Short mmCIF file of C-alpha atoms in Angstrom, two decimals:
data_model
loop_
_atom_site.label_atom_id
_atom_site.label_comp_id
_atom_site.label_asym_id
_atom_site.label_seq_id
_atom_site.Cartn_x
_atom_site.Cartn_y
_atom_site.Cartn_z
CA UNK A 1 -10.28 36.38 13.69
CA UNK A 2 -10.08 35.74 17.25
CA UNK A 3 -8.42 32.69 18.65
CA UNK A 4 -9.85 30.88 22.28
CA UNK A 5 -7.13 28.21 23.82
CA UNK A 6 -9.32 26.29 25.94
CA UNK A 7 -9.01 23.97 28.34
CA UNK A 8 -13.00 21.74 28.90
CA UNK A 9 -12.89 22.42 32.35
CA UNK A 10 -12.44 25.83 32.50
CA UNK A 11 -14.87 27.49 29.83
CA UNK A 12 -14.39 31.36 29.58
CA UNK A 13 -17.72 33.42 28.75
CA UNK A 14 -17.90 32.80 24.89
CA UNK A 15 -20.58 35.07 22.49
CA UNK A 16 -23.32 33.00 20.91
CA UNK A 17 -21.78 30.89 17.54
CA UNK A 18 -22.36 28.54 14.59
CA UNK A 19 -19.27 26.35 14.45
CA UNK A 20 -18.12 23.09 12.64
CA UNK A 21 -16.40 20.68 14.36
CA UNK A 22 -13.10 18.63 13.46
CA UNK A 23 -9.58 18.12 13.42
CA UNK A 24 -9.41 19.74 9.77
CA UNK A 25 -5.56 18.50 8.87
CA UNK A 26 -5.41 19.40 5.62
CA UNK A 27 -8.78 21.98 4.70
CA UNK A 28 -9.29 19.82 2.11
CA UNK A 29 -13.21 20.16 -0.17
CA UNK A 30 -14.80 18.10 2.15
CA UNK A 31 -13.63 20.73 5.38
CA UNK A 32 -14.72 23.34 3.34
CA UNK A 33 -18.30 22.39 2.29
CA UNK A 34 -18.28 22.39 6.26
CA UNK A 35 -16.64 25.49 6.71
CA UNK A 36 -18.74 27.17 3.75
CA UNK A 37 -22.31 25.89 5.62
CA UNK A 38 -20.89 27.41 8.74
CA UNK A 39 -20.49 30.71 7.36
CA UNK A 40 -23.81 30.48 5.26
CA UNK A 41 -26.03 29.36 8.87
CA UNK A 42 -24.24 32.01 10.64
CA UNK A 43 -24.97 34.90 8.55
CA UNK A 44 -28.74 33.85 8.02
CA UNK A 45 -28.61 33.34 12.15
CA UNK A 46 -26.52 36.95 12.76
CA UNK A 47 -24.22 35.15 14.48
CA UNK A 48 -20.06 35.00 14.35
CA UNK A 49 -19.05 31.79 12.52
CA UNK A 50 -16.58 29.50 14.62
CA UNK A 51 -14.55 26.52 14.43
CA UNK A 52 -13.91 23.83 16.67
CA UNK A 53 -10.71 22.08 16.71
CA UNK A 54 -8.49 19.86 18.68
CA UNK A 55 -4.64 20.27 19.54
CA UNK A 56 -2.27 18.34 19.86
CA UNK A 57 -3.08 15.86 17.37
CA UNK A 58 -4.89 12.74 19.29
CA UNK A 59 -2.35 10.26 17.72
CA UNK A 60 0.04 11.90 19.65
CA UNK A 61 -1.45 11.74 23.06
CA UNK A 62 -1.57 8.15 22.97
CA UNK A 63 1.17 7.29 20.87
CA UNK A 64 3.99 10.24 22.40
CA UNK A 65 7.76 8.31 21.14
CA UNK A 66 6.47 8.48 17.65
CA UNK A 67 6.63 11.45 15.61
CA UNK A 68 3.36 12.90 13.49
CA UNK A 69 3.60 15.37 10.26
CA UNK A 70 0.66 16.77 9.33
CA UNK A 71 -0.77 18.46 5.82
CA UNK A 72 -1.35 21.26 7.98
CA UNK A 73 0.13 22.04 11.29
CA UNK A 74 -1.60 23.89 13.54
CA UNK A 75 -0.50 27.29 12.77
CA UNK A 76 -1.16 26.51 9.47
CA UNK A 77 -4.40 25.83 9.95
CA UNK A 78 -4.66 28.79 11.76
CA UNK A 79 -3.85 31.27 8.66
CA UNK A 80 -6.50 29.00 6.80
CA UNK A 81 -8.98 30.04 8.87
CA UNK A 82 -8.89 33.21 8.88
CA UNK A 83 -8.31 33.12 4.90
CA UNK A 84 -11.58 31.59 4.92
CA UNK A 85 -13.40 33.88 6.55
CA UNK A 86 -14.29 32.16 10.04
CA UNK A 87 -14.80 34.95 12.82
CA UNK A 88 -13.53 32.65 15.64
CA UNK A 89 -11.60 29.43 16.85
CA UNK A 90 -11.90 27.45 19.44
CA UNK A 91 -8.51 25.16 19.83
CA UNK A 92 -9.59 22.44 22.23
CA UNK A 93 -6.48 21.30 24.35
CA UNK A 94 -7.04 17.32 24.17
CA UNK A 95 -6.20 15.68 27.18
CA UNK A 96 -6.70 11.99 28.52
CA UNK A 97 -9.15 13.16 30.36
CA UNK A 98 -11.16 15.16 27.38
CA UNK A 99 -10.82 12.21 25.49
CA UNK A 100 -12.78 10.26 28.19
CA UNK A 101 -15.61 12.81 28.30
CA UNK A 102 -19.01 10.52 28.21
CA UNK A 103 -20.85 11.96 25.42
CA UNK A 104 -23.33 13.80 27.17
CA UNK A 105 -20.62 16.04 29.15
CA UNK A 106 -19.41 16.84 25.38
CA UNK A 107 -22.63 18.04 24.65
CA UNK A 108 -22.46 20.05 27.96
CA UNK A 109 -19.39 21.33 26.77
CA UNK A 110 -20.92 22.72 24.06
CA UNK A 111 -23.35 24.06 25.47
CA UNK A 112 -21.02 25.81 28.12
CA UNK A 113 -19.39 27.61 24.75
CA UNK A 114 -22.52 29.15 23.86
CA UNK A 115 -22.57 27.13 20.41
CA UNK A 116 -26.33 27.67 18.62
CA UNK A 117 -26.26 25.60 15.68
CA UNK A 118 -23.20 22.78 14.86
CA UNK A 119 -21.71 21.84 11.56
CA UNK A 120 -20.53 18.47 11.22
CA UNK A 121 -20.27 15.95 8.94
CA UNK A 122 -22.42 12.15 9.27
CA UNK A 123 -19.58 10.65 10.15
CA UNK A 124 -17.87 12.12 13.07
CA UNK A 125 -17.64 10.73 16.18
CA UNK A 126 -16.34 12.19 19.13
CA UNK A 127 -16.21 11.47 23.39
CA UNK A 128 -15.09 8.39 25.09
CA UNK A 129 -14.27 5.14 22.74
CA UNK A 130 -15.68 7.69 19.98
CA UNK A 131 -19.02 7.03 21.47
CA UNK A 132 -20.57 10.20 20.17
CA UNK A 133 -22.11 9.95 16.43
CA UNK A 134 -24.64 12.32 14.33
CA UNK A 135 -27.25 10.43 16.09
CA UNK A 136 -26.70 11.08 19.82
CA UNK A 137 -26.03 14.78 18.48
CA UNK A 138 -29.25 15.01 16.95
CA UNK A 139 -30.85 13.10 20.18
CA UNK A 140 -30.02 16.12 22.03
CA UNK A 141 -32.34 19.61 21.97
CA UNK A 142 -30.39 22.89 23.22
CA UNK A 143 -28.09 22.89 20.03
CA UNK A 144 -29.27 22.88 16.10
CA UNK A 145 -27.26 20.22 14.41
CA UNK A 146 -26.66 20.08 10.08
CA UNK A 147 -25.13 17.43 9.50
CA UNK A 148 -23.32 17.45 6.15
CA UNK A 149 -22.71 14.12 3.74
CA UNK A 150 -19.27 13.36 3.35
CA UNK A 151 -17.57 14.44 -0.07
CA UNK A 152 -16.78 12.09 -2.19
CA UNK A 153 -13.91 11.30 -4.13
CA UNK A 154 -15.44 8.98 -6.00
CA UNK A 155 -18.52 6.54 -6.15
CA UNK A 156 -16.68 4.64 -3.26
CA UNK A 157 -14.55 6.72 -1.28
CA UNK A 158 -14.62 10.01 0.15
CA UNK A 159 -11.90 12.47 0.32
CA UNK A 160 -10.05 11.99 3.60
CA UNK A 161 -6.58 13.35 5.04
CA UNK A 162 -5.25 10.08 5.25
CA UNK A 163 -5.69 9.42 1.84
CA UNK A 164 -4.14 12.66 0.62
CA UNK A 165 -1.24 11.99 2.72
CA UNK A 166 -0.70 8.47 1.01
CA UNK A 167 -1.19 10.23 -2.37
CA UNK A 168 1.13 13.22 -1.62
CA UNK A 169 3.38 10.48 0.21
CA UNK A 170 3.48 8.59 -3.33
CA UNK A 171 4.23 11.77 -5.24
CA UNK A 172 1.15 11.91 -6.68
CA UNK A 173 0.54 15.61 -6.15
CA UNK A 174 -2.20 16.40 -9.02
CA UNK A 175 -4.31 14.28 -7.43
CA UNK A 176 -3.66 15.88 -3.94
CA UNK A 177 -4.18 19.09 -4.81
CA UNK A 178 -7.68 17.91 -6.79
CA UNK A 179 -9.00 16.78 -3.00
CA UNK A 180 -7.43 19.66 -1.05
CA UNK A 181 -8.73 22.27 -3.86
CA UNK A 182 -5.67 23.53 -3.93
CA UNK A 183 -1.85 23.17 -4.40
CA UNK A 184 -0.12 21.28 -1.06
CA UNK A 185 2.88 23.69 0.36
CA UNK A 186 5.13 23.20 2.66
CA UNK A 187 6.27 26.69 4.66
CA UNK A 188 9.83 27.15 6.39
CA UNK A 189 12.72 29.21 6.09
CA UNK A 190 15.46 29.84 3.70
CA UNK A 191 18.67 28.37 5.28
CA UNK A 192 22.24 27.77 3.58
CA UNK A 193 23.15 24.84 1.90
CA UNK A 194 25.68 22.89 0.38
CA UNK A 195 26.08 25.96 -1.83
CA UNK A 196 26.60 23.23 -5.13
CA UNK A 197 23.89 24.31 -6.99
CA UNK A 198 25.73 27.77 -7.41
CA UNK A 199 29.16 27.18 -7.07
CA UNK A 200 29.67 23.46 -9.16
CA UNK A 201 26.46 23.70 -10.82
CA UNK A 202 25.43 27.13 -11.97
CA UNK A 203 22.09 26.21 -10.62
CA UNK A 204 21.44 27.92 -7.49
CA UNK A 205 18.62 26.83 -5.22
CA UNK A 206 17.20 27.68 -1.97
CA UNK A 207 17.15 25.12 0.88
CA UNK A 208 13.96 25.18 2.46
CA UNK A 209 14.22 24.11 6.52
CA UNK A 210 10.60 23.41 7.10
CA UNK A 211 8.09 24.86 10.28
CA UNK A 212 6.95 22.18 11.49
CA UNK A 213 6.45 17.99 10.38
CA UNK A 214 5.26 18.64 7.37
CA UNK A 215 3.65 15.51 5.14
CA UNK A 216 6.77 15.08 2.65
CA UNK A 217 5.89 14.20 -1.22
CA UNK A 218 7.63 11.26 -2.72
CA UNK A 219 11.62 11.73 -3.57
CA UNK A 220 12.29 13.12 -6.96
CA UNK A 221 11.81 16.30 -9.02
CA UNK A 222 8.93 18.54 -9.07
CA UNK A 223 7.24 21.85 -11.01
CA UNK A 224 5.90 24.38 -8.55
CA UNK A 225 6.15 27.87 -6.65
CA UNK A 226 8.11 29.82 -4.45
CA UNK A 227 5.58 32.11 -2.65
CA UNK A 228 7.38 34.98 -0.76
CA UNK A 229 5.25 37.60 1.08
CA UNK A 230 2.13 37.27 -1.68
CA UNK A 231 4.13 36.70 -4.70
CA UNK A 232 4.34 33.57 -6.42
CA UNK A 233 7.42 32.40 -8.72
CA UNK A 234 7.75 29.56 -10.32
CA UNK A 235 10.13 27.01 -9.41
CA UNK A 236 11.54 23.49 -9.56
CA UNK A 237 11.85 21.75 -6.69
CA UNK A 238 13.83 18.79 -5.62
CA UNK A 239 13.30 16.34 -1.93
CA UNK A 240 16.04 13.67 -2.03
CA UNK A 241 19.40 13.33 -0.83
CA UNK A 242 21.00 14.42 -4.00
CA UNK A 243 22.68 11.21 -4.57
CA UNK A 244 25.00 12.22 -6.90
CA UNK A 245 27.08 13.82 -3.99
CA UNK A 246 26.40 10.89 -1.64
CA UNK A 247 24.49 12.96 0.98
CA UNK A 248 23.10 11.16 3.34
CA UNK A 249 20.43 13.79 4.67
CA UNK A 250 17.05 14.86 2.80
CA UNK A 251 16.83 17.95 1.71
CA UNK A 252 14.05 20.18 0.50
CA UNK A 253 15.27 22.69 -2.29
CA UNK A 254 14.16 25.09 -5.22
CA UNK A 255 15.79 26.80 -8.25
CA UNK A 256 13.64 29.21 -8.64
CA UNK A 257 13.29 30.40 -12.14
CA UNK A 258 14.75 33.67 -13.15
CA UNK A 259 14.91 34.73 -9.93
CA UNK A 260 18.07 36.72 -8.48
CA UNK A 261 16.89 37.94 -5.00
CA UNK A 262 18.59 36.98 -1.69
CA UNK A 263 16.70 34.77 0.25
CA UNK A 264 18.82 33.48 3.03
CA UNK A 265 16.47 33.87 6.21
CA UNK A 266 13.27 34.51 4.18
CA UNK A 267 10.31 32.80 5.48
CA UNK A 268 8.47 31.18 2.12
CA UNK A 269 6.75 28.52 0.97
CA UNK A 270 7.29 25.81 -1.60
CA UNK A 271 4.16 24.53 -3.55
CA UNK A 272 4.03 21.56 -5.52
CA UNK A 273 1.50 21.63 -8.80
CA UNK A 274 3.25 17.80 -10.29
CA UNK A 275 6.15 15.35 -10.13
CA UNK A 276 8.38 15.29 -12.93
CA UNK A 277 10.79 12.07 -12.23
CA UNK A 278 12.07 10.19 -9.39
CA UNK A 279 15.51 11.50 -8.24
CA UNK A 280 18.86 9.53 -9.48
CA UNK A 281 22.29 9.00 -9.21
CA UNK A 282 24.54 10.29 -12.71
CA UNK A 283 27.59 9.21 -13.45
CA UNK A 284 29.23 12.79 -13.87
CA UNK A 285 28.31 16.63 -12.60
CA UNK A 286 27.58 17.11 -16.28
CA UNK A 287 25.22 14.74 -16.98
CA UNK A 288 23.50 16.05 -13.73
CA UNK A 289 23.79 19.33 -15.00
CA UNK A 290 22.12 18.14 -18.47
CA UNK A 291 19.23 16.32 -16.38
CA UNK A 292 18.80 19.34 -14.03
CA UNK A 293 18.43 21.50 -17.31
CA UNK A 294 16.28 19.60 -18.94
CA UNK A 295 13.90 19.41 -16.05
CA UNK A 296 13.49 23.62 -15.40
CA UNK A 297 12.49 23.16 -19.42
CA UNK A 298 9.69 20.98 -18.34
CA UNK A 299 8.90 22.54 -15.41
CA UNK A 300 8.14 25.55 -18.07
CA UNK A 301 6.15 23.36 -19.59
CA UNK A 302 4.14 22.29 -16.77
CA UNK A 303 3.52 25.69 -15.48
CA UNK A 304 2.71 27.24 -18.52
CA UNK A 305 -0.58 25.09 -19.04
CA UNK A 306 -2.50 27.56 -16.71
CA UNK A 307 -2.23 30.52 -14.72
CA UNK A 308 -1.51 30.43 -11.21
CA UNK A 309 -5.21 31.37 -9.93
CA UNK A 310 -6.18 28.36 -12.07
CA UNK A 311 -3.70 26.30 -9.87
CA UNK A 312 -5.61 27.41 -7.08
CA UNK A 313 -2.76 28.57 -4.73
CA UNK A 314 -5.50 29.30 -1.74
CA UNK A 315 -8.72 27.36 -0.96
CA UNK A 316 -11.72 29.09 -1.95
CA UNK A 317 -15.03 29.15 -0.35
CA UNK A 318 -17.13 32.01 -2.71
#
């Protein structure tokens, strides 16, 4: 997959594409019914498929002293990509000044990238004051435009980002992961820890220092993964501040089941397939010990109800 930073007023000589269009935090079904149209229009057109997104985040440009996670950072979404198949992607830089492009210098813009037909859903908007719908797209001639319904999550509403962040935010993963198509991970590096787990404990876990802002689930206990390299293991996984010991920063850490490996400076990721319980204070190491126990039997449990292709670990477009 090739990658094009660009900067709107300086346009390098692009091929001829199909591309969707979007900020795409997250992939979720609704992205890829987009991306899976692009892919289907460009191979009946012979054309590469593309994507069009936007970096940084637009929140951010006009909101810089507060801080924005994502589902997917940007290099995430990156890897995504190109898992999906897409041949190229465009990463707009958004500016003040791209985000007061009239509409029809946006479809200039376009044009200037050598984009043949665009995929987008009904309901994005885009230029100055989000002036630009489906209909001024269509309005215009040079470029093909399919327009694709939203997905919806139910009879009401449709599967959004925002709405998967308030579910994943409320530790209700198994209903994130049934809108994203696939089980939410969070990707850092294996850094040392407290070391309790193994030395108090006998329940070693791996501290996970995340990428980038990730979009946190809800405090508490969790089944999931470990996936190092392209291996998957399961794994229960704790956010919190592990009250028992009175910390007072959050943490992000996995015993990973039967698992012996050194992974001090491994770059993994931790998946999350359901929430088991909210995270507590105990009275005593021991009766921690008993909880902790208790839950790596019911992550078992959890895990054991299907394999890990039926989790869906990767989003699938086929």
């Amino acid at each position: 997959m090739q990658i094009y930073s660009i900067e709107f007023t300086k346009i390098p000589d692009l091929p001829k594409t199909v591309c969707c269009i979007g900020f795409f935090d997250g992939l979720h079904k609704g992205h890829q019914l987009l991306l899976k149209t692009t892919l289907e229009e460009a191979r009946k057109k012979h054309l590469p498929s593309g994507a069009i997104l936007f970096d940084p985040d637009p929140w951010t440009l006009f909101h810089p002293d507060e801080e924005m996670d994502h589902l997917t950072p940007i290099e995430k979404r990156e890897a995504m990509f190109q898992e999906a198949g897409i041949d190229i992607l465009y990463i707009m830089h958004f500016t003040k000044e791209f985000a007061a492009l009239t509409y029809e210098d946006f479809h200039e813009l376009l044009f200037d990238m050598h984009v043949q037909a665009l995929v987008c859903g009904t309901d994005f908007h885009y230029a100055s004051h989000n002036s630009g719908s489906i209909h001024t797209l269509k309005a215009q001639e040079r470029i093909e435009i399919i327009a694709i319904e939203p997905l919806m999550e139910d009879q009401i509403e449709k599967i959004s980002s925002s709405k998967i962040e308030k579910e994943i935010e409320a530790g209700r993963i198994e209903e994130a992961n049934a809108s994203l198509g696939y089980m939410y991970s969070i990707d850092g590096t294996i850094r040392h820890g407290f070391q309790r787990g193994s030395k108090i404990l006998n329940i070693p876990t791996a501290n996970l220092e995340p990428d980038s802002l990730f979009t946190l689930p809800a405090i508490g206990v969790y089944a999931g993964y470990m996936k190092l390299k392209n291996s998957y293991y399961p794994a229960m996984i704790n956010i919190g501040f592990n009250p028992t010991f009175g910390n007072t920063h959050k943490s992000i850490e996995a015993h990973v089941l039967d698992f012996d490996q050194d992974l001090y400076g491994k770059k993994v990721s931790f998946l999350f397939v359901q929430k088991i319980r909210p995270e507590h204070k105990f009275d005593s190491i021991e009766a921690l010990k008993t909880q902790l126990k208790q839950d790596i039997e019911t992550t078992r449990q959890i895990l054991a109800k299907k394999s890990i292709q039926d989790w869906s670990s990767v989003i699938n477009l086929l």
